[in-house]
Short mmCIF file of C-alpha atoms and ligand atoms in Angstrom, two decimals:
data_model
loop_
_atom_site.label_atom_id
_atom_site.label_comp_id
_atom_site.label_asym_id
_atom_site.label_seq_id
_atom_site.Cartn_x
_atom_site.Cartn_y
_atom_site.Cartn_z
CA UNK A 1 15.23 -65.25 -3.48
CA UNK A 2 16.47 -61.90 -1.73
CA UNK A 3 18.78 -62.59 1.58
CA UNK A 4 20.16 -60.43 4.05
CA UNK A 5 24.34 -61.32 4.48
CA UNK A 6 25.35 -60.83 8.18
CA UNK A 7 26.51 -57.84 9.12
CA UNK A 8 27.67 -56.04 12.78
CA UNK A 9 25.92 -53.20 14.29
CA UNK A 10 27.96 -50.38 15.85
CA UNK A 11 26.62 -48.28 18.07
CA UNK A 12 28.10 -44.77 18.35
CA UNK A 13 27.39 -42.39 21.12
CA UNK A 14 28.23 -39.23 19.10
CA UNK A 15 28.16 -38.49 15.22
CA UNK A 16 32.08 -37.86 15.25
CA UNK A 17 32.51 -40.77 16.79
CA UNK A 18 30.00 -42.12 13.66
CA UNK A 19 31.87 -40.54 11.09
CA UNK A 20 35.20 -42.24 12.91
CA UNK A 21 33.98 -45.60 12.89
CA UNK A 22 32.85 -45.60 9.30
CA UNK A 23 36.71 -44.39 8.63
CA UNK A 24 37.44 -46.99 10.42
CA UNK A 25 35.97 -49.80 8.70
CA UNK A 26 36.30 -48.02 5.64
CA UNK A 27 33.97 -49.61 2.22
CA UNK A 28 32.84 -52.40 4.85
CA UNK A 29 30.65 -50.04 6.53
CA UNK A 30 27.78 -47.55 5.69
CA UNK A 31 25.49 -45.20 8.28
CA UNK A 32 22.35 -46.73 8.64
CA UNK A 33 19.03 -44.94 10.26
CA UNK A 34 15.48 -46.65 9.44
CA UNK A 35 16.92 -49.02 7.12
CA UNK A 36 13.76 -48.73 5.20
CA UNK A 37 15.60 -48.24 1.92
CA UNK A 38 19.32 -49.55 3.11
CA UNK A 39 18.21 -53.40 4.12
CA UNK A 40 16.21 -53.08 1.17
CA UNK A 41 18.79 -52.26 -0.69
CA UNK A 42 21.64 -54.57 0.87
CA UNK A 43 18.73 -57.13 0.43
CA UNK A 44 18.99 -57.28 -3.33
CA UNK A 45 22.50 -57.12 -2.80
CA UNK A 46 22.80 -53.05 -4.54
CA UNK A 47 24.63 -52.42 -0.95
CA UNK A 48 27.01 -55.02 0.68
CA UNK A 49 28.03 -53.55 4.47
CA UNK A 50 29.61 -55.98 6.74
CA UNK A 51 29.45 -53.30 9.52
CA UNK A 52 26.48 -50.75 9.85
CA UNK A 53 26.96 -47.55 12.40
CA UNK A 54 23.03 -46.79 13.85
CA UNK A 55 22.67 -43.27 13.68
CA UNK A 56 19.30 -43.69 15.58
CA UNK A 57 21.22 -44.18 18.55
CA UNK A 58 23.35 -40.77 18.46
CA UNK A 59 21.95 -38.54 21.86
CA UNK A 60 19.82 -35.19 20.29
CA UNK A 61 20.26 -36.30 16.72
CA UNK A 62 16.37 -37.17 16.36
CA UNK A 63 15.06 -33.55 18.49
CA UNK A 64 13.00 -31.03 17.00
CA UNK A 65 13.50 -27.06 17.68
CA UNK A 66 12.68 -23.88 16.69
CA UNK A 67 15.64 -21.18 17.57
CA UNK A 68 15.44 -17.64 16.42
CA UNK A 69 13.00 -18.30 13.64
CA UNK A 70 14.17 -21.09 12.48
CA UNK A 71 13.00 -24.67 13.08
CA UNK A 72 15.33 -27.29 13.62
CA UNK A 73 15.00 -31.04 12.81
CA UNK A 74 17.55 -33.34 13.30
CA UNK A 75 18.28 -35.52 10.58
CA UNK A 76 17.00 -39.09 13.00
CA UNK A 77 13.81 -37.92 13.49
CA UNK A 78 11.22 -39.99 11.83
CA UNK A 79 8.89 -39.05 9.66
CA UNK A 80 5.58 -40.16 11.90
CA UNK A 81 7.44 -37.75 14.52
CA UNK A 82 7.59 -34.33 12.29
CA UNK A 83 4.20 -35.17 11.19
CA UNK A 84 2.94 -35.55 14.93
CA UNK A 85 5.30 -32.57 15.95
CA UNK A 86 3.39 -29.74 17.87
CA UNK A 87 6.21 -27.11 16.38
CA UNK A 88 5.74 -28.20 12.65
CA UNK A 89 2.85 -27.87 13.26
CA UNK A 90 2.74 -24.38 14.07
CA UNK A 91 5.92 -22.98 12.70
CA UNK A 92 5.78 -24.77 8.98
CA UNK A 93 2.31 -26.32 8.69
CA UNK A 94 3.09 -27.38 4.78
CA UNK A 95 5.96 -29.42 5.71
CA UNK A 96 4.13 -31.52 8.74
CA UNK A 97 0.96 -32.00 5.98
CA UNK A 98 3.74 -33.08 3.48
CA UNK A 99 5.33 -35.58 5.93
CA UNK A 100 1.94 -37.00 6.76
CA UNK A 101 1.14 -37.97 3.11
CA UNK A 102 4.93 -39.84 2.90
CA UNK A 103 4.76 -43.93 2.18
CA UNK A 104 2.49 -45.70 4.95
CA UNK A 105 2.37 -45.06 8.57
CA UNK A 106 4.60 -48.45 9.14
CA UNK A 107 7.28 -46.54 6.85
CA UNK A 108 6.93 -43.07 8.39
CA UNK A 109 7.44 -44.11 11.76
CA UNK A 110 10.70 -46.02 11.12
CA UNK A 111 11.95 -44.16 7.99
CA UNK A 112 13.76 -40.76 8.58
CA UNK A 113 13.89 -37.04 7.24
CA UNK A 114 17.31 -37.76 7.16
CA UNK A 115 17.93 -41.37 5.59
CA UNK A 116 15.39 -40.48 2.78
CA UNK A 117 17.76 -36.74 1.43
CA UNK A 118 20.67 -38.82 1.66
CA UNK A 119 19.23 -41.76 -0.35
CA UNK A 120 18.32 -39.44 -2.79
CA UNK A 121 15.61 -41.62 -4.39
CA UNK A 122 14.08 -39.67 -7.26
CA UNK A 123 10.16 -40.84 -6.17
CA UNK A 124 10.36 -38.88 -2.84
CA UNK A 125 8.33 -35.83 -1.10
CA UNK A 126 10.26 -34.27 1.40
CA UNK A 127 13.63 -32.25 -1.01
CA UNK A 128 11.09 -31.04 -3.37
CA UNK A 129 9.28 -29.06 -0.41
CA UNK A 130 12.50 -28.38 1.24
CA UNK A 131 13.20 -26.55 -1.96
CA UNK A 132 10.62 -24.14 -1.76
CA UNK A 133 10.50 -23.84 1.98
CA UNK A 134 13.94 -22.74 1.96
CA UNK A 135 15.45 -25.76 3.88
CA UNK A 136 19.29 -26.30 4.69
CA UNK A 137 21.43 -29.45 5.95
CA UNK A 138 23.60 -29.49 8.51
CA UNK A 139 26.55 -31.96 7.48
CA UNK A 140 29.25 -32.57 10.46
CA UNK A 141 32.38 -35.53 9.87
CA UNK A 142 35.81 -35.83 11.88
CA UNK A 143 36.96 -33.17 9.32
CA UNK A 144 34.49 -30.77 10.37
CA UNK A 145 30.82 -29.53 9.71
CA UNK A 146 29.27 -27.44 7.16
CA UNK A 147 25.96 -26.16 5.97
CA UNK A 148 24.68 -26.44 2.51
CA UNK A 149 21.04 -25.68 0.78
CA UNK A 150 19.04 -28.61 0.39
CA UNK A 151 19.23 -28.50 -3.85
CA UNK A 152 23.05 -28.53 -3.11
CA UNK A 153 23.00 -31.94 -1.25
CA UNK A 154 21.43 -33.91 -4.43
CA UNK A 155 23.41 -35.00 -7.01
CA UNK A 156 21.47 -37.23 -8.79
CA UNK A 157 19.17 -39.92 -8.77
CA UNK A 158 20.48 -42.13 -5.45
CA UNK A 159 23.59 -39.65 -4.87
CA UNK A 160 24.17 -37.08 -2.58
CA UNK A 161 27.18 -34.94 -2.40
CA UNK A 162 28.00 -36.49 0.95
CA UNK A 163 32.12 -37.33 1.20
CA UNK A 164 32.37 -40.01 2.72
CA UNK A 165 32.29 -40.31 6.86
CA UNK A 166 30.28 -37.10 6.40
CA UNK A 167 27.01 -37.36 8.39
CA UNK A 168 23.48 -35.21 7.92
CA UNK A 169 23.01 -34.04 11.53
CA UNK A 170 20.14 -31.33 11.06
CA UNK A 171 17.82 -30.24 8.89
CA UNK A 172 16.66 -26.13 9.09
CA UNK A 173 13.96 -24.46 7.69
CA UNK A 174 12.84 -20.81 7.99
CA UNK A 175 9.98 -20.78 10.27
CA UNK A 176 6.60 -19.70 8.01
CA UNK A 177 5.11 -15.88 8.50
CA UNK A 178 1.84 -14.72 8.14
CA UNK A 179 2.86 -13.58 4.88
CA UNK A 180 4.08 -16.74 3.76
CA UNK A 181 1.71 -19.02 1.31
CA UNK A 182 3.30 -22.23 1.03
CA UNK A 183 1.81 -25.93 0.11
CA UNK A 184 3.23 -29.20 -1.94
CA UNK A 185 0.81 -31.75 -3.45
CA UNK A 186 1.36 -35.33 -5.06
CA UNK A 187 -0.15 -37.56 -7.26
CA UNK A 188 0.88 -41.10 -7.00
CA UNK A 189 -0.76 -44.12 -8.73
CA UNK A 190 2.44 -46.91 -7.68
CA UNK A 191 3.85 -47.41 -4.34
CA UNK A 192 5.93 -44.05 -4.56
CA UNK A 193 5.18 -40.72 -5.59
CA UNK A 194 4.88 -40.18 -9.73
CA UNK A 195 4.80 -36.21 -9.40
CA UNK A 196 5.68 -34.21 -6.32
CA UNK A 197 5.11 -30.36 -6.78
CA UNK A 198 5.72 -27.74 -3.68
CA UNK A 199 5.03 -23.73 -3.93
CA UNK A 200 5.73 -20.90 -2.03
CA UNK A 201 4.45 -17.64 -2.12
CA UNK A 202 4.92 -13.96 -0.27
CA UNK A 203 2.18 -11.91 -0.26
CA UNK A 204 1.80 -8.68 1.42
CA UNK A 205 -1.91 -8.25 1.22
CA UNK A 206 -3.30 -11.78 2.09
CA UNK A 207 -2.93 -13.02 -0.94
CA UNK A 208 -4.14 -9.93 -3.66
CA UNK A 209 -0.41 -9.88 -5.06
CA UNK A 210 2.66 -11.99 -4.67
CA UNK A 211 6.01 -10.47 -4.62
CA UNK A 212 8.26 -13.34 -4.29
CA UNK A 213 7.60 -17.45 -5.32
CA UNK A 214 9.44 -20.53 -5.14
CA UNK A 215 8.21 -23.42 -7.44
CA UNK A 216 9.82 -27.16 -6.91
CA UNK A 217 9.07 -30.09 -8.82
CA UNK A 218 9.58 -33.73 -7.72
CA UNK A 219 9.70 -37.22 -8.89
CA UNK A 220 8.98 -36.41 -12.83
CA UNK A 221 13.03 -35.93 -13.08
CA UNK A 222 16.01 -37.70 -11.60
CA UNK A 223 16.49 -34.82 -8.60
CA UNK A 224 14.00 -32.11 -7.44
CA UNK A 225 14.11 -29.21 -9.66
CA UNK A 226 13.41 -25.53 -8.98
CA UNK A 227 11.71 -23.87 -12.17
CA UNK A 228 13.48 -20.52 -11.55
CA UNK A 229 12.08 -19.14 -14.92
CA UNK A 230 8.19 -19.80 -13.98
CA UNK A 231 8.89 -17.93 -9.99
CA UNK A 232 9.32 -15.10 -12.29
CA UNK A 233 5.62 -15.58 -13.52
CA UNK A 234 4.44 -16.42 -9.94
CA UNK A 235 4.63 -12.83 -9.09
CA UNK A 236 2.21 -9.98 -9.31
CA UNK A 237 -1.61 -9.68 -9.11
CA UNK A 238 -3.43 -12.98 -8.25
CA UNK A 239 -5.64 -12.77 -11.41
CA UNK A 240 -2.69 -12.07 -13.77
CA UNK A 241 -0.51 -15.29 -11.53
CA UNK A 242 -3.56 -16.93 -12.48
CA UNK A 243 -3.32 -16.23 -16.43
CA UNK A 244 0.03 -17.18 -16.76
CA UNK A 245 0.03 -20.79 -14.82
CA UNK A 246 0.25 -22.60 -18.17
CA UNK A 247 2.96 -20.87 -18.82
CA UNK A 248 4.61 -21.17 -16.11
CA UNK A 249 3.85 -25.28 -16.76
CA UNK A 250 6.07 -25.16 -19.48
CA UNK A 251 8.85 -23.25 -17.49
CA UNK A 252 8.82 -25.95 -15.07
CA UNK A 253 8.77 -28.67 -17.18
CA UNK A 254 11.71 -27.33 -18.94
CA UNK A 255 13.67 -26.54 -16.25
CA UNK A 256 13.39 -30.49 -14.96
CA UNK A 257 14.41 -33.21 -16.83
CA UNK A 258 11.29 -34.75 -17.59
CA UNK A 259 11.61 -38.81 -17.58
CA UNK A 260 9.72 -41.45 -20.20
CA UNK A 261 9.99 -43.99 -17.34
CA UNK A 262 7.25 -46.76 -16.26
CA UNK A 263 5.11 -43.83 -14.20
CA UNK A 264 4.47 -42.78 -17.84
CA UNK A 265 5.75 -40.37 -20.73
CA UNK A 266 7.43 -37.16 -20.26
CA UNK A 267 4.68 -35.45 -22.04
CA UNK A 268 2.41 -36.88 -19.78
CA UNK A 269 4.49 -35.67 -16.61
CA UNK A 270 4.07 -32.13 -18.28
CA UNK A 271 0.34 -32.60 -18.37
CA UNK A 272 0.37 -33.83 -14.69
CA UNK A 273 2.30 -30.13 -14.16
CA UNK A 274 -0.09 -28.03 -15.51
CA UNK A 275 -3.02 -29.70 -13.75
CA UNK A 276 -1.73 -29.99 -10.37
CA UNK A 277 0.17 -26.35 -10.59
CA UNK A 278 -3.28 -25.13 -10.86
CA UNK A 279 -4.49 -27.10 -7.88
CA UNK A 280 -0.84 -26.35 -5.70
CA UNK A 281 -1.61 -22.71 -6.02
CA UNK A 282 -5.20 -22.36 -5.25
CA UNK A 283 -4.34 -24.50 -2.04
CA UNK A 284 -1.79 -22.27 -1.13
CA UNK A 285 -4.14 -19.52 -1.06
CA UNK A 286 -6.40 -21.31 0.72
CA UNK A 287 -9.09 -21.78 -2.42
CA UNK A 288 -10.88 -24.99 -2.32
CA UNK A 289 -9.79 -27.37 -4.96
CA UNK A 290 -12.03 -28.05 -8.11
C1 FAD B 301 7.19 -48.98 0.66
C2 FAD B 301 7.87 -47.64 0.67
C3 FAD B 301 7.16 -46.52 0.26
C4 FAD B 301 7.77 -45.27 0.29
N1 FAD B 301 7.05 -44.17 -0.12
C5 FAD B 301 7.60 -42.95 -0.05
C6 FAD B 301 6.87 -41.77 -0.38
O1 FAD B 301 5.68 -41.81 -0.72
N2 FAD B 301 7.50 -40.58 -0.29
C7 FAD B 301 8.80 -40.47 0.10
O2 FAD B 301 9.33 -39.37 0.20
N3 FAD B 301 9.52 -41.56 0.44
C8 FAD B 301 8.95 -42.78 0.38
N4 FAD B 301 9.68 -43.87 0.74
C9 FAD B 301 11.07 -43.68 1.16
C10 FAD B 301 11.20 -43.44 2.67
O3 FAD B 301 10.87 -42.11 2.97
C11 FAD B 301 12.59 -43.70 3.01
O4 FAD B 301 12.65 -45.09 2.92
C12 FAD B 301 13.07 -43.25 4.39
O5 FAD B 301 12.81 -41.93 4.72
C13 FAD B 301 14.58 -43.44 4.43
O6 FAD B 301 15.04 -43.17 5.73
P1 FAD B 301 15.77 -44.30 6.59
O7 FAD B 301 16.01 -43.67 7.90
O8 FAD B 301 15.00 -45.57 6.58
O9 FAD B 301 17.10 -44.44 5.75
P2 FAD B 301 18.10 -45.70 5.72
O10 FAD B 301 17.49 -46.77 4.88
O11 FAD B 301 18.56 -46.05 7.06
O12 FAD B 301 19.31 -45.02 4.93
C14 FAD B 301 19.19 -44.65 3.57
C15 FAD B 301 20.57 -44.19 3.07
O13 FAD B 301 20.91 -42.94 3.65
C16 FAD B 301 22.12 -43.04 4.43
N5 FAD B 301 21.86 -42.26 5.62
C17 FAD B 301 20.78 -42.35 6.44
N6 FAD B 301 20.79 -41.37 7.35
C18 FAD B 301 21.91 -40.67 7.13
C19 FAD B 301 22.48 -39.51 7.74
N7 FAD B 301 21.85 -38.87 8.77
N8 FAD B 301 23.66 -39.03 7.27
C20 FAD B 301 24.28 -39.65 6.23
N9 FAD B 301 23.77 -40.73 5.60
C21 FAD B 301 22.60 -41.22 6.04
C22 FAD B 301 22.33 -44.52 4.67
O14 FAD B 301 23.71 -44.84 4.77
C23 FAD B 301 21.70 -45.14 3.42
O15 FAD B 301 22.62 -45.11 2.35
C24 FAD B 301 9.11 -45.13 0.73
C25 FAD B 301 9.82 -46.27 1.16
C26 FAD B 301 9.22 -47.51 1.13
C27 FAD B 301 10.00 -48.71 1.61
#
């Protein structure tokens, strides 16, 4: 039988004050957001917090901007609210579809954008887009705040390269321009994602040639992987992009570290790769799927 232990609720009224309490109460204590994957996780006893500091609670930690072409989510906001938000909407329509397709609506509207990069789990949507869209994290503590590409706050499978106290405040992402192609598909068979894969594309002539791509891959590997090599093949004319998508398969696959794990073999992940690279680009150039 899984039990919750007790545990104390703090609730701070700014994020230094956050990052001061969990100093305070030092290995007792952990942030805590939606709790969709902490409680679970204190539940089977991988987490043991006496004290939890709510982050939901921190004024303008959940709001959602755009500021001089950039939009700006901070790190609370749930998952149900970027998908509902007007400005994702209209400033980075690929990330709002993306956010709409996470877990189940009970999950997205208590689970945040936040909670989910931090937890790292390797079955999730949202870094593998971020990736591609260009996406950075805002990371403030007592000590001081920094900002750091989204790739850069992964570490693993369930690690971040959060020091401790340090708290995610905001997520940005470069607002999308009319010569931006972007979308991320998924194909998932189990409760969480099995393959996660999110392009972007510049084109200056509505989509006849691309100049510039960004290719992410998710969930096949411990940690969302760019595939740096196949971005190389993205570019040019769209019929010769076209010709070379099975190679750049193998460039992605090879730049990730493909897992034999119960969502099925790592030659089988590659195969999921090359059919839904196919698929990820023709959406992102507005084709309609096969
Ligand atoms: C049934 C189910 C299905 C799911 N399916 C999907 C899916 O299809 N795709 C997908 O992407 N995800 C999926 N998820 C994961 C879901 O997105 C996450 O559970 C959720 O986003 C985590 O956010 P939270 O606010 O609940 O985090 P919490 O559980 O509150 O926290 C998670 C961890 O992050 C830390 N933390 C939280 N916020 C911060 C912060 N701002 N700064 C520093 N540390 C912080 C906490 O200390 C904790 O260690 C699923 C989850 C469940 C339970």
């Amino acid at each position: 039988m899984t039990t919750l232990s007790r545990f104390e609720i703090h609730q701070p009224a700014s994020a230094l004050e956050a990052s001061q309490m969990l100093a305070h109460y030092g290995e007792d204590a952990g942030f805590y957001a939606g709790g969709t994957e902490l409680l679970l996780a204190m539940k089977h006893s991988a987490l043991n917090y006496r004290h939890l500091i709510d982050l939901k609670v921190v004024p303008g930690l959940n709001s959602i901007d755009v500021r001089n072409g950039f939009l700006e989510i901070g790190a609370t906001s749930t998952h149900r609210s970027i998908e509902r938000s007007a400005l994702v909407e209209q400033h980075q329509p690929a990330m709002a579809e993306m956010e709409s397709q996470v877990a189940n609506v009970r999950v997205r509207a208590t689970g945040t954008l936040g909670g989910n990069l931090c937890f790292a789990e390797p079955h999730s949507d949202p870094a593998t887009l971020l990736l591609v869209l260009g996406g950075t994290v805002k990371i403030e503590s007592a000590a001081g705040a920094r900002e750091i590409p989204v790739g850069d706050l992964i570490a693993g499978a369930y690690a971040s390269t959060l020091q401790a106290g340090e708290i995610l405040t905001k997520i940005t992402i470069p607002c999308a321009k009319p010569t931006h192609r972007s979308a991320y598909m998924k194909f998932q068979i189990h409760e969480r994602p099995t393959l996660g894969l999110g392009l972007w594309l510049e084109t200056p002539d509505d989509g006849r040639t691309f100049t510039s791509a960004r290719v992410a891959v998710g969930c096949v590997c411990p940690f969302p992987a760019r595939g740096l090599n196949a971005e190389k093949l993205l570019t040019g004319s769209c019929t010769e992009v076209e010709k070379r998508l099975p190679e750049a398969t193998d460039a992605i696959a090879d730049a990730a570290d493909l897992l034999d794990d119960h969502e099925g073999s790592a030659e089988y992940k590659r195969h999921l790769i090359h059919v839904f690279l196919r698929r990820v680009f023709r959406k992102a150039i507005g084709e309609a799927l096969d």
